[in-house]
XYZ file of C-alpha atoms in Angstrom:
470
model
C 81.402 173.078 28.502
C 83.123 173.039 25.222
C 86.072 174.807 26.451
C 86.524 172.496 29.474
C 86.758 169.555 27.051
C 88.592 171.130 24.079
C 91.325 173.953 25.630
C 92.935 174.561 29.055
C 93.398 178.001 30.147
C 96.854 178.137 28.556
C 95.514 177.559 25.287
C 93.564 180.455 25.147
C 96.076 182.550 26.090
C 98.287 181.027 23.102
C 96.179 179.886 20.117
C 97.851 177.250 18.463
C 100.725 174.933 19.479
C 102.916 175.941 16.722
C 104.046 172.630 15.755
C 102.359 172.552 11.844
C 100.516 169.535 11.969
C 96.943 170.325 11.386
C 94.128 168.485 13.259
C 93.100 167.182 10.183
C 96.421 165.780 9.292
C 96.245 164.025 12.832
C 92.889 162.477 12.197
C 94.314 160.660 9.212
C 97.161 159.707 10.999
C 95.678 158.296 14.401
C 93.015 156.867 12.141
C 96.225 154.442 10.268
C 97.443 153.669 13.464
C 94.022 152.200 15.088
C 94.226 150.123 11.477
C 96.903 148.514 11.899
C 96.936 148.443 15.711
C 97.566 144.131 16.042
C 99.801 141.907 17.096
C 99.338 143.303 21.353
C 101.273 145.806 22.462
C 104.082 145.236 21.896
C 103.236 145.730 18.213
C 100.573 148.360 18.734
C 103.606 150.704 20.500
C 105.983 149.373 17.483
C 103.615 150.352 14.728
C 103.022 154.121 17.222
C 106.737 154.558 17.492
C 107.235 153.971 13.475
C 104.449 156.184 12.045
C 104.569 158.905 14.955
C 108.177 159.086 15.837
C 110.108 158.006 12.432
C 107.747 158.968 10.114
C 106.450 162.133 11.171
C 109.067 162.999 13.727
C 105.998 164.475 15.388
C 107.695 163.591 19.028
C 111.358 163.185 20.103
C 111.939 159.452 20.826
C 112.877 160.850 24.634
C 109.557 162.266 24.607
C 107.450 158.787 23.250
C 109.702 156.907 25.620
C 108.817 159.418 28.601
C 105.462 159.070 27.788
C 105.039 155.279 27.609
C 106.689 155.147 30.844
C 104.262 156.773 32.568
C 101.559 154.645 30.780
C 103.072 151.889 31.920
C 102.528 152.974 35.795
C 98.458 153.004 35.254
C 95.701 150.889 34.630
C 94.647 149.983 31.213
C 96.170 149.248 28.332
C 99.075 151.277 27.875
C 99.216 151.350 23.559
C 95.871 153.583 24.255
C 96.740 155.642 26.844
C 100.059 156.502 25.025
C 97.973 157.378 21.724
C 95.466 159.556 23.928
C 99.016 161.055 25.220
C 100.162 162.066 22.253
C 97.377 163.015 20.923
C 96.681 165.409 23.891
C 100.140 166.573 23.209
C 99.542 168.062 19.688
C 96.034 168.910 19.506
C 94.901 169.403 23.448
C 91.885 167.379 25.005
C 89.988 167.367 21.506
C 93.115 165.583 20.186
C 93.383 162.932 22.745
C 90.042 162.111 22.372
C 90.126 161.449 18.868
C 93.642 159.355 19.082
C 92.002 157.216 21.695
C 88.326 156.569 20.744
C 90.141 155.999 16.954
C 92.548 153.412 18.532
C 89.661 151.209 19.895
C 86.976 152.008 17.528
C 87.999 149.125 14.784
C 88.312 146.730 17.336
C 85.039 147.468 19.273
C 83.010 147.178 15.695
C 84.908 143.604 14.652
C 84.215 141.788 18.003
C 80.538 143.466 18.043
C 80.313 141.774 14.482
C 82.170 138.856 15.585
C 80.312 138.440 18.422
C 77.398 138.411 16.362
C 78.180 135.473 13.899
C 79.129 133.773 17.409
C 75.644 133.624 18.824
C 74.079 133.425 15.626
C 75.844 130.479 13.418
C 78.130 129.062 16.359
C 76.519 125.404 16.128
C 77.770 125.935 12.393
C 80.699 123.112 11.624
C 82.909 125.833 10.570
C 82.100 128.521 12.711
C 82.450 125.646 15.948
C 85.292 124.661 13.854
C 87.461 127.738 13.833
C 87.071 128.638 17.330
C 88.333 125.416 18.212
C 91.253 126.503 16.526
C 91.385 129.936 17.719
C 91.167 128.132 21.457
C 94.374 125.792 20.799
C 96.290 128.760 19.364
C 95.340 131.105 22.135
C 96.920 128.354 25.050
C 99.965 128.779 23.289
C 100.089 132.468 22.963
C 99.006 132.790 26.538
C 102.029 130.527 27.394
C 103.939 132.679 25.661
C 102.895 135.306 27.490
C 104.322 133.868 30.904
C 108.081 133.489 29.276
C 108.145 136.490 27.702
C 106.901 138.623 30.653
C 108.509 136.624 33.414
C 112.062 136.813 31.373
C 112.080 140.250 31.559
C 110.498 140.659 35.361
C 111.989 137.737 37.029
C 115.246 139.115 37.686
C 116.354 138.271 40.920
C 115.112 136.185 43.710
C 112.925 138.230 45.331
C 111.023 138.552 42.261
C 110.392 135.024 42.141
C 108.979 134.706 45.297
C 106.658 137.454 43.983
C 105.685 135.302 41.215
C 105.275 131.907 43.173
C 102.855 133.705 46.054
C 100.710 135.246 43.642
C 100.114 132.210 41.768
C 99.591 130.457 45.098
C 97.086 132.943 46.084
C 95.108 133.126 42.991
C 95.298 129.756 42.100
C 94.800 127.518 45.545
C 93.784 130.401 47.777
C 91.871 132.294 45.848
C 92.414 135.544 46.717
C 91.413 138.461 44.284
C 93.335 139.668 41.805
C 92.815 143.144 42.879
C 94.532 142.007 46.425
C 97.152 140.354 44.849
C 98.217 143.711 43.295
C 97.628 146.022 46.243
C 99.824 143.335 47.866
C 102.651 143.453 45.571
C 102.783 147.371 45.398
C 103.101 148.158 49.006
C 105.915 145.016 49.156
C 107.742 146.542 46.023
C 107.471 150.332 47.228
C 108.507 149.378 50.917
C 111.447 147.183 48.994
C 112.726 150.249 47.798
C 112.047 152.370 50.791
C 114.042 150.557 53.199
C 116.919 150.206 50.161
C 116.875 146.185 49.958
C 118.695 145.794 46.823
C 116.640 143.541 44.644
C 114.005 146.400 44.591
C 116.722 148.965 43.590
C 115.921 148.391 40.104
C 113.962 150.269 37.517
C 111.010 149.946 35.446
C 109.557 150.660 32.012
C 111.061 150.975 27.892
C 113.934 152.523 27.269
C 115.076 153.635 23.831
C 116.633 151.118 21.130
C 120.660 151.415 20.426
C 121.140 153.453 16.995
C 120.697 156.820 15.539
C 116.873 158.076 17.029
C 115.039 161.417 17.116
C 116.046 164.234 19.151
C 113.177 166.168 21.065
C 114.698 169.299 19.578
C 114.544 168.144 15.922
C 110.705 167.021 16.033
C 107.702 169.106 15.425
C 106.608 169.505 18.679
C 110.468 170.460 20.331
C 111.770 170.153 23.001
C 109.476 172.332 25.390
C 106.524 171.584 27.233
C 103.831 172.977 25.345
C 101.795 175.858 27.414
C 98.798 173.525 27.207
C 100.431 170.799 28.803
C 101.817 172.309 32.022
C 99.829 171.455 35.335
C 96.815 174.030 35.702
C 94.917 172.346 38.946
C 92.006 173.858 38.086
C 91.644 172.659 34.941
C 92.632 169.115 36.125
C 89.845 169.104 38.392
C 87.438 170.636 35.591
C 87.967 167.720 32.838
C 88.354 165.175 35.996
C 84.890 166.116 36.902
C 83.659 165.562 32.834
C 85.185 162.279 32.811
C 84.041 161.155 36.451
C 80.992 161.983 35.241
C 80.855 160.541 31.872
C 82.248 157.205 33.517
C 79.948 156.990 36.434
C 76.808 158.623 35.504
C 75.963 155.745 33.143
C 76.149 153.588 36.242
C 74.784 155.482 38.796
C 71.464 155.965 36.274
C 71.132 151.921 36.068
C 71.297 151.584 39.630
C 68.241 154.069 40.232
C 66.395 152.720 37.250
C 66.988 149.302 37.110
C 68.365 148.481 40.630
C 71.743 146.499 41.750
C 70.697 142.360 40.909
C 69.894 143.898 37.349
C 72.468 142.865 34.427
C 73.650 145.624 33.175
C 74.038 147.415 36.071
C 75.890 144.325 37.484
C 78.564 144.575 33.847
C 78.668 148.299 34.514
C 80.282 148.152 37.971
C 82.118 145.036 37.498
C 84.053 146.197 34.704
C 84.526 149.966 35.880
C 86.712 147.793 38.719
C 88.344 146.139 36.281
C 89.124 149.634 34.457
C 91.420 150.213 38.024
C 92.751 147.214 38.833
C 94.114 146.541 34.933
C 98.005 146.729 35.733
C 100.207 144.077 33.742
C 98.373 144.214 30.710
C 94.901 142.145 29.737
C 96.446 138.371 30.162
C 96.796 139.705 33.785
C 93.321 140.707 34.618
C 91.619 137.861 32.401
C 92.403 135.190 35.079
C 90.267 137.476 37.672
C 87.749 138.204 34.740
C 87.287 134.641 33.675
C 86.818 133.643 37.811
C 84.324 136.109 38.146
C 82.079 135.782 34.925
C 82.054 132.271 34.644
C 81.742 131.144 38.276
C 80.425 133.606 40.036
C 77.763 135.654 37.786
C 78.042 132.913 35.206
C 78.045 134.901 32.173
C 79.689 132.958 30.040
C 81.447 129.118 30.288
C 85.290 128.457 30.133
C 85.915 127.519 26.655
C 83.303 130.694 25.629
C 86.023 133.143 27.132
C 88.801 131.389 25.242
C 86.466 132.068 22.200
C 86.162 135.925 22.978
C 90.385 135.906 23.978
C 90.588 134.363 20.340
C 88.085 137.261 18.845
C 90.753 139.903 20.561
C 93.603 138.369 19.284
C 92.466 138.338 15.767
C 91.493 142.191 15.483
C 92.798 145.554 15.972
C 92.799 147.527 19.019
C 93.989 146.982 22.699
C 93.567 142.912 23.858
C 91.204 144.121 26.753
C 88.336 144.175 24.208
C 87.533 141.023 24.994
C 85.632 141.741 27.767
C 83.592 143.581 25.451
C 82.738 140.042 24.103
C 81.880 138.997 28.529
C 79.387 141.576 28.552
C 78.114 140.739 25.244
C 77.436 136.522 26.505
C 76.453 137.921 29.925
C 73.426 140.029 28.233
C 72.529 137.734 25.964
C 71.750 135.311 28.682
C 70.500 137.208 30.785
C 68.548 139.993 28.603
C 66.023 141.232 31.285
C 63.173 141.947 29.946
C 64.547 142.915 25.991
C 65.252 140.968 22.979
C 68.659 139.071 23.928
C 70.869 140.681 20.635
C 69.427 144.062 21.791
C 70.374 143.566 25.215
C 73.984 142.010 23.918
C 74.860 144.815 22.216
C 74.100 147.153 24.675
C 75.832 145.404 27.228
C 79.158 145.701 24.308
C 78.714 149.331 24.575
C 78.156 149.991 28.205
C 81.312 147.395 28.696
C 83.472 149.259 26.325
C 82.446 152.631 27.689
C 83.356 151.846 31.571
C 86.648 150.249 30.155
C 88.294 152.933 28.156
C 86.293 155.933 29.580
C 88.784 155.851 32.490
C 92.034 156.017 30.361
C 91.054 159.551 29.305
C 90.871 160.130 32.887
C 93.815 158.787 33.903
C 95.894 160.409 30.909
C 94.050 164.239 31.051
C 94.455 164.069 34.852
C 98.309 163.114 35.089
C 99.838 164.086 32.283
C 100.316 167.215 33.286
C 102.267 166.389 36.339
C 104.283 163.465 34.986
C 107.365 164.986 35.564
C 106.890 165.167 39.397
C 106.649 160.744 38.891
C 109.819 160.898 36.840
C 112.158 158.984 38.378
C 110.792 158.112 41.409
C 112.581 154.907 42.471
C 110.116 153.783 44.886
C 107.112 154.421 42.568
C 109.204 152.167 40.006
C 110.065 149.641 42.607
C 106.153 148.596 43.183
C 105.585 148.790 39.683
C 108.736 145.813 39.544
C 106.561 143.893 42.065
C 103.751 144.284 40.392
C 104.806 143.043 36.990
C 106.353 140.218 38.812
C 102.824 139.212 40.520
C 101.500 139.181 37.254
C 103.566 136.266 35.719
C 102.238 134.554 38.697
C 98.524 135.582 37.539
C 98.888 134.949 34.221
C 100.974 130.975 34.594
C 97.087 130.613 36.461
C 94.750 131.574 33.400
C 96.946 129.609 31.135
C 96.088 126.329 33.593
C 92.608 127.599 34.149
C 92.153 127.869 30.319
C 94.295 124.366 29.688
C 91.862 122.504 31.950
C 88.873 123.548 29.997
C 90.191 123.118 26.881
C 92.531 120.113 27.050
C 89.939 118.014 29.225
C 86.682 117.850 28.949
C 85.799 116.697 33.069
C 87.365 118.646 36.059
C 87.089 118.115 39.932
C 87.302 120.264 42.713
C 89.753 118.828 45.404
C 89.224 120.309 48.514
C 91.093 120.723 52.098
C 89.425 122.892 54.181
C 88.704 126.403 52.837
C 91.582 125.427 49.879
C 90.680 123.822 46.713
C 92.453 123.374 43.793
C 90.644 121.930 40.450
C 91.951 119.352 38.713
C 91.674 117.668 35.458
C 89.418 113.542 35.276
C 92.779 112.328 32.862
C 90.647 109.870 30.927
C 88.444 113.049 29.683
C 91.299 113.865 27.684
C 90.704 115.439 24.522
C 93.107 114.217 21.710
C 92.313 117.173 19.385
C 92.580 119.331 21.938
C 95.950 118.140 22.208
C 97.008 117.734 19.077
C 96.200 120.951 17.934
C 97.802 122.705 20.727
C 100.745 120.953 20.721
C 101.028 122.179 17.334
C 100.776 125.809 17.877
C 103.212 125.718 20.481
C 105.318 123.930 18.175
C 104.884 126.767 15.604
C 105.470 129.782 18.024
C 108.268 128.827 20.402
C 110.188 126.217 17.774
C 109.871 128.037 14.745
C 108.997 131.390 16.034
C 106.036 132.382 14.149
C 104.256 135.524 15.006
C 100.475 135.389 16.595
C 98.390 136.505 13.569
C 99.213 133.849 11.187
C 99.743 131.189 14.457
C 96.091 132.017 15.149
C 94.798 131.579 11.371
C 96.639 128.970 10.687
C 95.043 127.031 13.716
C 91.396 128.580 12.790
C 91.329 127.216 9.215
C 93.079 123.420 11.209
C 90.047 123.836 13.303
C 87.385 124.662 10.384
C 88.879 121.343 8.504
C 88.656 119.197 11.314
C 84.899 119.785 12.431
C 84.367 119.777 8.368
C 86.311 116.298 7.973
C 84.502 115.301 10.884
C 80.873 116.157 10.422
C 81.639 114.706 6.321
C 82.719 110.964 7.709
């Protein structure tokens, strides 16, 4: 078994990859990058690029961007699934693994420990005070979020009307986010099957103008390692590990604790999640925040702005907030144990069927990323796809506005459509205020998240303080 997960066949026919860097070396290395691992990722594949590519000229920038791109094409967050990538690329499975439990380690143990102080001392002035804050700040970053994706997806047309029917379907029609997606992928790749031209158009990073780091001057080269050339047995070997590793937790919480149960209910509901995650986390958190809150009721509307507020603050990929659903959704509902027992739990089984899969998806397909290469209709649905999820995302900035800004909605309904809307004289002014104000400070004067989001925390913590004091 410890073959299967450390070595292909390859690498026992070769030894070592020959590149110099020692596995210990790499530890050190992967271990700075999960610290520093903020700012989304965008700045988690900055901060990759710099310390990987510039400073250690480990990889060829051809090679990081060749790698990202196919990251880009699955589920999950892509900073993670690149580190697992490159990680698999210099030290084989036992390297990937390390890169990628690394990268989400810090995060998982600051959200657990934030998560904690939330259930704990929440009714505290400050504490209530701060994630008020955090809540304003987040609306704005989430706002951000649609202009910044939809300016660079929103090229034509056609995209457009990708955009506009997904946030029609999600937001008055309610259709699943899961559909929306399947939708948009068979409309993109049949786009570019039948050549209509505003699907002709490609997808993913490409490398920055100035001097950069040829393949053949890095420590890995220019050749495929021996390692990392498709071997289908082996690909079906470590895709049986990980299918097991990923499902066996669920399929032994079905038997033993049955289907209504909670944790068997987070298990499955975020292993979906783990497929469906194209477009990055804003994208699925719409779908997340419908579900949890309204359907299994896990958590209320301004909680998950809380736990989006936790994610944005901390290191590691912004999907760890659902770490933070499953946490509220055991707490309540602790079945039988002591509610922060159960909570925590529920953290780990959440985080498990989250990133478990990105191994999968990275140790199954790596190999044979060069048959995806290029392939303009594969590129063409992922187009569509990012497009949808401006659509998607424009509807969990209004879902989370509505909660935040007002403190009375009301379901308005015409048939089998309703839409919510907000009671206008439930308006709250320091909702407002504070909001207004964060906006203000990222789109007018351009300042990044982290401070946006501290800067609106400690606002937050003086105005519950001012208040509670007068």
């Amino acid at each position: 078994m410890a073959n299967l997960v450390t070595d292909t066949p390859a690498d026992n026919m070769t030894g070592g990859t020959g590149h110099g860097v020692s596995f210990g070396e790499a530890f050190r290395v992967w271990l700075r990058v999960a610290a520093l691992s903020f700012g989304g990722p965008a700045g988690q594949i900055a901060v990759m690029h710099r310390i990987v590519v510039d400073e250690k000229k480990w990889i060829g920038e051809h090679r990081f961007l060749h790698a990202l791109n196919y990251c880009m094409l699955l589920p999950g967050p892509e900073a993670q699934q690149l580190a697992i990538y490159i990680g698999w690329l210099m030290h084989r499975t036992a390297g990937g693994l390390v890169a990628g439990i690394l990268f989400v380690l810090p995060g998982f143990l600051s959200i657990l420990a934030l998560s904690y102080v939330y259930v704990l001392f929440g009714n505290v002035d400050a504490i209530e005070g701060m994630f008020f804050g955090l809540k304003a700040a987040v609306l704005a970053v989430v706002l951000q979020a649609v202009i910044r994706i939809g300016g660079r997806a929103l090229k034509n047309p056609a995209m457009v009307a990708i955009a506009a029917a997904a946030f029609v379907g999600i937001y008055i029609l309610h259709i699943s986010f899961p559909l929306i997606i399947l939708a948009a992928a068979i409309i993109g790749f049949l786009g570019s099957a039948t050549g209509s031209k505003p699907f002709q158009t490609g997808n993913g990073h490409h490398a920055a103008a100035g001097r950069v780091l040829a393949d053949v001057d890095s420590a890995l080269g220019e050749e495929t390692p021996l390692h990392a050339r498709p071997n289908l047995l082996w690909s079906l070997k470590i895709s049986a590990i990980m299918l097991a590793l990923w499902l066996g937790p669920l399929l032994l919480l079905y038997v033993f604790r049955g289907g209504d149960d909670v944790f068997t209910q987070i298990g499955v509901f975020f292993s979906k999640m783990a497929v469906v995650t194209f477009g990055g986390a804003y994208a699925v958190l719409a779908y997340v925040a419908q579900e949890a809150v309204q359907h299994y009721g896990w958590l209320r509307p301004t909680e998950m702005l809380d736990g989006l507020g936790m994610a944005e603050t901390t290191p590691g990929p912004l999907i760890m907030v659902l770490q933070f659903v499953g946490f509220m959704g055991a707490h309540r509902d602790p079945g039988g144990l002591d509610p922060m027992v159960a909570a925590t739990l529920a953290a780990i089984l959440t985080t498990w069927v989250t990133f478990v899969p990105c191994f999968l998806w990275i140790f199954l397909g790596a190999p044979f990323i060069e048959k995806l290469r290029g392939n303009a209709a594969l590129a063409s649905a992922m187009s569509a796809i990012t497009a949808a999820v401006v659509g998607v995302i424009l509807n969990l900035a209004i879902w989370f506005g509505l909660h935040f800004l007002f403190t009375e909605t009301r379901i308005h309904r015409l048939g089998l459509i309703w839409i919510e809307v907000p009671v206008w004289s439930s308006l709250a002014l320091p909702s407002l205020v504070l909001s207004i104000a964060a906006a203000v400070a990222i789109f007018r004067f351009r300042l990044s998240v982290i401070p946006t989001l501290l800067a609106c925390a400690v606002a937050g913590m003086l105005w519950k303080l001012l208040g509670a004091a007068l």
